[in-house]
Short mmCIF file of C-alpha atoms and ligand atoms in Angstrom, two decimals:
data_model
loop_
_atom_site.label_atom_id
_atom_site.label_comp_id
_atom_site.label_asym_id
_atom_site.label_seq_id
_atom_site.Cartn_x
_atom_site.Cartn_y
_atom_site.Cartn_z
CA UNK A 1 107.59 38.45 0.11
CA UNK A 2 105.30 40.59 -1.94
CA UNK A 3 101.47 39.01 -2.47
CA UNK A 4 98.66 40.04 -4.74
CA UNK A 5 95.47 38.78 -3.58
CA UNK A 6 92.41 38.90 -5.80
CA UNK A 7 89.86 38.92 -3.64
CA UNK A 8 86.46 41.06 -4.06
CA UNK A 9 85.17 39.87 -0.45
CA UNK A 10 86.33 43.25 1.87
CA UNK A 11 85.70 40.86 5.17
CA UNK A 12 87.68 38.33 3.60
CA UNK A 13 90.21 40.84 2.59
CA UNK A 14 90.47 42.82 5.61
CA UNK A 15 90.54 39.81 7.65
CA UNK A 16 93.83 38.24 5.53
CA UNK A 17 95.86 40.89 4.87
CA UNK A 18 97.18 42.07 8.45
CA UNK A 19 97.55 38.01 9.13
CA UNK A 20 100.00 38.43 6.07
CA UNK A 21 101.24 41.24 7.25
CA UNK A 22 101.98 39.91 10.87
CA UNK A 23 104.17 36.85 8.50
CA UNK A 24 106.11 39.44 7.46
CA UNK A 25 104.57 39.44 3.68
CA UNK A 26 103.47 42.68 1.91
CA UNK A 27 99.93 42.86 -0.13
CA UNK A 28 98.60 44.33 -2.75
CA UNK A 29 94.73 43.97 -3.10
CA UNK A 30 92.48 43.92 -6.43
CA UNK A 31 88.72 43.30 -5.54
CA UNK A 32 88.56 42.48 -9.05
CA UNK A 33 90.00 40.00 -11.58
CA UNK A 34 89.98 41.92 -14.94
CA UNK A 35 93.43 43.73 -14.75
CA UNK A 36 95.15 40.90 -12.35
CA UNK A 37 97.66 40.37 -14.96
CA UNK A 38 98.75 44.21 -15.30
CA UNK A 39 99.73 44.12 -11.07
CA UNK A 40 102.18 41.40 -11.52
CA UNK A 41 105.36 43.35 -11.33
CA UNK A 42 107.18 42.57 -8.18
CA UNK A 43 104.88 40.14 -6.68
CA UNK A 44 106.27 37.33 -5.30
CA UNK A 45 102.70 34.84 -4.92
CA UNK A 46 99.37 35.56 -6.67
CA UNK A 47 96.13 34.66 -4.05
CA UNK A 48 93.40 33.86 -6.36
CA UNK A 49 89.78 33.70 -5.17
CA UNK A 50 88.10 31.84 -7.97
CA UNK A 51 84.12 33.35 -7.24
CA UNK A 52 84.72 37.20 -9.13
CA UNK A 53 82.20 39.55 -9.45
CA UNK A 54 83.47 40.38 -13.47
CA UNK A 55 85.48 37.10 -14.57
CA UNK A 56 85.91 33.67 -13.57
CA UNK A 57 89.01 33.17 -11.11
CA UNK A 58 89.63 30.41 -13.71
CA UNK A 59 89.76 32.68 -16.75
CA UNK A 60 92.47 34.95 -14.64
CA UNK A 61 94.75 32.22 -13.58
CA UNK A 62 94.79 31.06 -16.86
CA UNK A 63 95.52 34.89 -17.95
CA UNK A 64 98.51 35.53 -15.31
CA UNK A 65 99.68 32.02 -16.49
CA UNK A 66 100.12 33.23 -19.71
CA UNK A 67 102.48 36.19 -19.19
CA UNK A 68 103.58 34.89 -15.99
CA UNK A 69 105.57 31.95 -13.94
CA UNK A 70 104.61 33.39 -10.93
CA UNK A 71 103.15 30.88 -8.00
CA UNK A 72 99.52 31.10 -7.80
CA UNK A 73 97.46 29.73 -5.30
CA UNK A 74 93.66 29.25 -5.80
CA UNK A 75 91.34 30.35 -3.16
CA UNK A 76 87.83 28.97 -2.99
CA UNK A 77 84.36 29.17 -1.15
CA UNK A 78 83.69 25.91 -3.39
CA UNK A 79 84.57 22.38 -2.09
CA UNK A 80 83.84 20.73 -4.84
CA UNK A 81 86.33 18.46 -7.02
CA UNK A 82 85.37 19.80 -9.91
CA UNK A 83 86.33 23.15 -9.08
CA UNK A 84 89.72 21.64 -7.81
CA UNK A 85 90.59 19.76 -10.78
CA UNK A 86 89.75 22.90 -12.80
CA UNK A 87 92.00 24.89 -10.41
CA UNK A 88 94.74 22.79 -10.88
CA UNK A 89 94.74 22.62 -14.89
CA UNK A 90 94.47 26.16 -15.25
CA UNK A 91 97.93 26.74 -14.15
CA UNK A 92 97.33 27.03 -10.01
CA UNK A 93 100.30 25.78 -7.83
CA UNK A 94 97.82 25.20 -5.30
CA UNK A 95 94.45 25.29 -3.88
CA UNK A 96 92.88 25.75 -0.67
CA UNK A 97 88.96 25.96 0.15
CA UNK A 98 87.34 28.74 2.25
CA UNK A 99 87.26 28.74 5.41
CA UNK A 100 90.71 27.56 5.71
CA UNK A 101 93.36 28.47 8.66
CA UNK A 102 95.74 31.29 8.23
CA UNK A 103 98.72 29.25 9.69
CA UNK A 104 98.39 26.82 6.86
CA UNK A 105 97.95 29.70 4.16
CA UNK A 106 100.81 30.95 4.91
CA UNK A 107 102.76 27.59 4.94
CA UNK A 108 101.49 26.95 1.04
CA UNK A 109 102.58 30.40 0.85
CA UNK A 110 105.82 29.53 1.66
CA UNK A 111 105.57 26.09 -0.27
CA UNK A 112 104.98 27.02 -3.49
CA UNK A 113 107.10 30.05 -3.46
CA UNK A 114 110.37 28.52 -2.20
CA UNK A 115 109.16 25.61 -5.05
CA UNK A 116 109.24 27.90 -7.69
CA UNK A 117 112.28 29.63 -7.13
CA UNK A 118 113.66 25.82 -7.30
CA UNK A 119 112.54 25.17 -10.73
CA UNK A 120 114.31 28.72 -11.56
CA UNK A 121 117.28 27.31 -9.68
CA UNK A 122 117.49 24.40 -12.06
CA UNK A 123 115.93 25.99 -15.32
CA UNK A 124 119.45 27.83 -14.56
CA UNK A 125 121.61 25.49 -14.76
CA UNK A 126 122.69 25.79 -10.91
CA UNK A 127 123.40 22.03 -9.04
CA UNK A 128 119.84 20.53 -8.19
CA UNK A 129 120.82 19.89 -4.59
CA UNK A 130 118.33 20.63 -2.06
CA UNK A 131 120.10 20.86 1.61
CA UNK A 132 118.31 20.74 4.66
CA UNK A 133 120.43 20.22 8.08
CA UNK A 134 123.11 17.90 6.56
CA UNK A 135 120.39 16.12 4.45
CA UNK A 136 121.70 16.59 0.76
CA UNK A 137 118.43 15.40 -2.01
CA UNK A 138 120.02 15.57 -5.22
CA UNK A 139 117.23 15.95 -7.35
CA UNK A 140 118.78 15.26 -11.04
CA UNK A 141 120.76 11.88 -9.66
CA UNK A 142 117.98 11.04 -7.31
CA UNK A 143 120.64 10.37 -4.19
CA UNK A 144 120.47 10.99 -0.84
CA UNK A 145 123.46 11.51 1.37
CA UNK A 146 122.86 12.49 5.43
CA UNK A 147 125.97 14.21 6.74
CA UNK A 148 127.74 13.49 3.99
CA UNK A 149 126.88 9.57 3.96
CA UNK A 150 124.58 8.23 1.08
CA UNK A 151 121.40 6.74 2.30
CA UNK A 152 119.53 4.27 -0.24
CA UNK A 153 115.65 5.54 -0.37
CA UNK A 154 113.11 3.68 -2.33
CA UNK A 155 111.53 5.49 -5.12
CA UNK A 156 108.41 6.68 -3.71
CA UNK A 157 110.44 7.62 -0.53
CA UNK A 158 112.89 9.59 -2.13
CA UNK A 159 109.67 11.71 -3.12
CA UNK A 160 108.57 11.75 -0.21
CA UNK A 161 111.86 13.34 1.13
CA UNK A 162 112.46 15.73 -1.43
CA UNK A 163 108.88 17.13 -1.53
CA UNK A 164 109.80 17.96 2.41
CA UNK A 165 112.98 19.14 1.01
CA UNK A 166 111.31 21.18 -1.52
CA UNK A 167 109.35 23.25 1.32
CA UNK A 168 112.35 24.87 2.46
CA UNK A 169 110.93 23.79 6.34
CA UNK A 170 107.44 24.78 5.67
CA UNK A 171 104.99 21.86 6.68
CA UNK A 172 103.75 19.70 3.98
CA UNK A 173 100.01 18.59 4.57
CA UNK A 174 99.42 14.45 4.38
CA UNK A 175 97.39 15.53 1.43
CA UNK A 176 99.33 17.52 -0.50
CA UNK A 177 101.82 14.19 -0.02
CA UNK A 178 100.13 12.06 -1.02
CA UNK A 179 98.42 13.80 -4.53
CA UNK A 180 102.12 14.88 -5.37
CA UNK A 181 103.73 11.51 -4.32
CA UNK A 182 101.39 8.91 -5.44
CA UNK A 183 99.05 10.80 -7.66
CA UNK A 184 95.73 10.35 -6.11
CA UNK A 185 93.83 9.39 -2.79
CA UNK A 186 92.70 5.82 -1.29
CA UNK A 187 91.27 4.61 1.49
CA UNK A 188 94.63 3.44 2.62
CA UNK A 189 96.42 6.33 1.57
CA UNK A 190 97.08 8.03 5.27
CA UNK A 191 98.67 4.42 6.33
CA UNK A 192 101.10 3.79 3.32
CA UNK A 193 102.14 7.55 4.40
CA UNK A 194 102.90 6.79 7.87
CA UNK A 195 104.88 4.01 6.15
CA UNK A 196 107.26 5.91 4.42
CA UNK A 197 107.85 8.19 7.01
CA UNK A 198 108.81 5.88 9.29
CA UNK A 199 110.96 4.12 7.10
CA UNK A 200 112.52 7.56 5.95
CA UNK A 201 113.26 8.05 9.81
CA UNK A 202 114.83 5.42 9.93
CA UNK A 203 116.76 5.00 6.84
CA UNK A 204 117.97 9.10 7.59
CA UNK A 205 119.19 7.77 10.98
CA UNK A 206 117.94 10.96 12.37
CA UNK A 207 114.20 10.52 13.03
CA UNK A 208 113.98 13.80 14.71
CA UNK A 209 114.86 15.11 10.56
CA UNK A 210 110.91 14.53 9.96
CA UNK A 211 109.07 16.60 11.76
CA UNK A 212 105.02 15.53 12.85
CA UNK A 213 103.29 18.50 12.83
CA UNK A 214 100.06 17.09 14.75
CA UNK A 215 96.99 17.43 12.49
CA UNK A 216 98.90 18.93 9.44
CA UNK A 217 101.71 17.06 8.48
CA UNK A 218 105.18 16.88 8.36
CA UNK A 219 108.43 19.21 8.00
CA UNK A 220 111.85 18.52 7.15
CA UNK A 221 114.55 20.01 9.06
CA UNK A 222 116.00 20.22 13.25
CA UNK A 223 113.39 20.71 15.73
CA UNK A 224 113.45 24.56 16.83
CA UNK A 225 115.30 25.57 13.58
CA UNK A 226 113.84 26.98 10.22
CA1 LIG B 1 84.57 35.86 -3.97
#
């Protein structure tokens, strides 16, 4: 996997790309933004650090959005929701706030690449069916069969399921859940969560399916494989 990260910070820089590296992912590296859009060729996930010395990160997703369908994940020093909301509508996949640990880079990484290349899968016309260790999500029907044997899912849990499907095995953060699944955040949010999963464990009849990846989140798939 080939990544171009936009990032004008050499610490930063230096300190990310051997981590990359070490994931088995190739970089390219612009310490600017103006040209971002001209380095696209071959590159597989765009890392966008939104504070540039000559344009706005903003202004550049926007740009590579506008030539480009390729996954790009917003980088920032700045917490604020503002920024994230901002991130978001100008095309970003994702966003993650400096500092922020490589291990779960790497997993949005993964995320929103093998998520793209499932929107090309069915912008093709190929069968929406994600598979995952005898778990079958059709995405188009909305069904659910486990080892060949249709489960019944609720709405909300069949998003649930194929959001973990969608990952490809990469963890899913409880966040990133629950503002794709239910649109927004609550003070009850990280309960109704540990709802569905448990009913999704169950429902699966194979518990061990969904993953608890202590701190992060969850993962769909056999322990020890993926
Ligand atoms: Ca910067």
């Amino acid at each position: 996997m080939h990544i171009l990260l936009v990032e004008d910070d050499d610490r930063v820089a230096a300190a990310l790309r051997p981590a990359l590296h070490r994931h088995g992912m190739t970089t390219t590296r612009l310490a600017r933004g103006r040209g971002a859009v001209d380095h696209l060729s071959g590159v597989d996930v765009v890392l966008l650090d939104l504070g540039l010395p000559d344009v706005d990160g903003v202004d550049v997703c926007r740009a590579i959005r506008a030539v480009s369908e390729v996954p790009v994940i917003v980088v920032s020093a700045r917490g604020e929701v503002d920024d994230r909301i901002l991130g978001l509508h100008s095309g970003a996949d994702d966003y993650l706030v400096k500092p922020y640990d490589v291990g779960e880079l790497v997993a949005r990484v993964h995320a929103v690449y093998r998520r793209r290349r499932v929107e090309a899968a069915s912008a093709d016309g190929a069968p929406d069916v994600l598979e995952v260790d005898g778990v079958s999500v059709d995405l188009t029907r909305h069904t659910v069969t486990v080892g060949g044997v249709s489960v019944t899912l609720t709405r909300k849990e069949f998003q649930v399921l194929a959001l973990l499907a969608s990952s490809g095995g990469a963890v899913c953060t409880r966040s990133r859940i629950v503002a794709e699944v239910w649109g927004r955040s609550w003070a009850g949010a990280n309960r109704t969560l540990d709802v569905h999963i448990a009913t999704l464990r169950t429902k699966l009849g194979r518990p061990e399916m969904v993953q608890t990846v202590r701190g992060v989140g969850y993962r769909l798939g056999l322990p020890g494989g993926g």
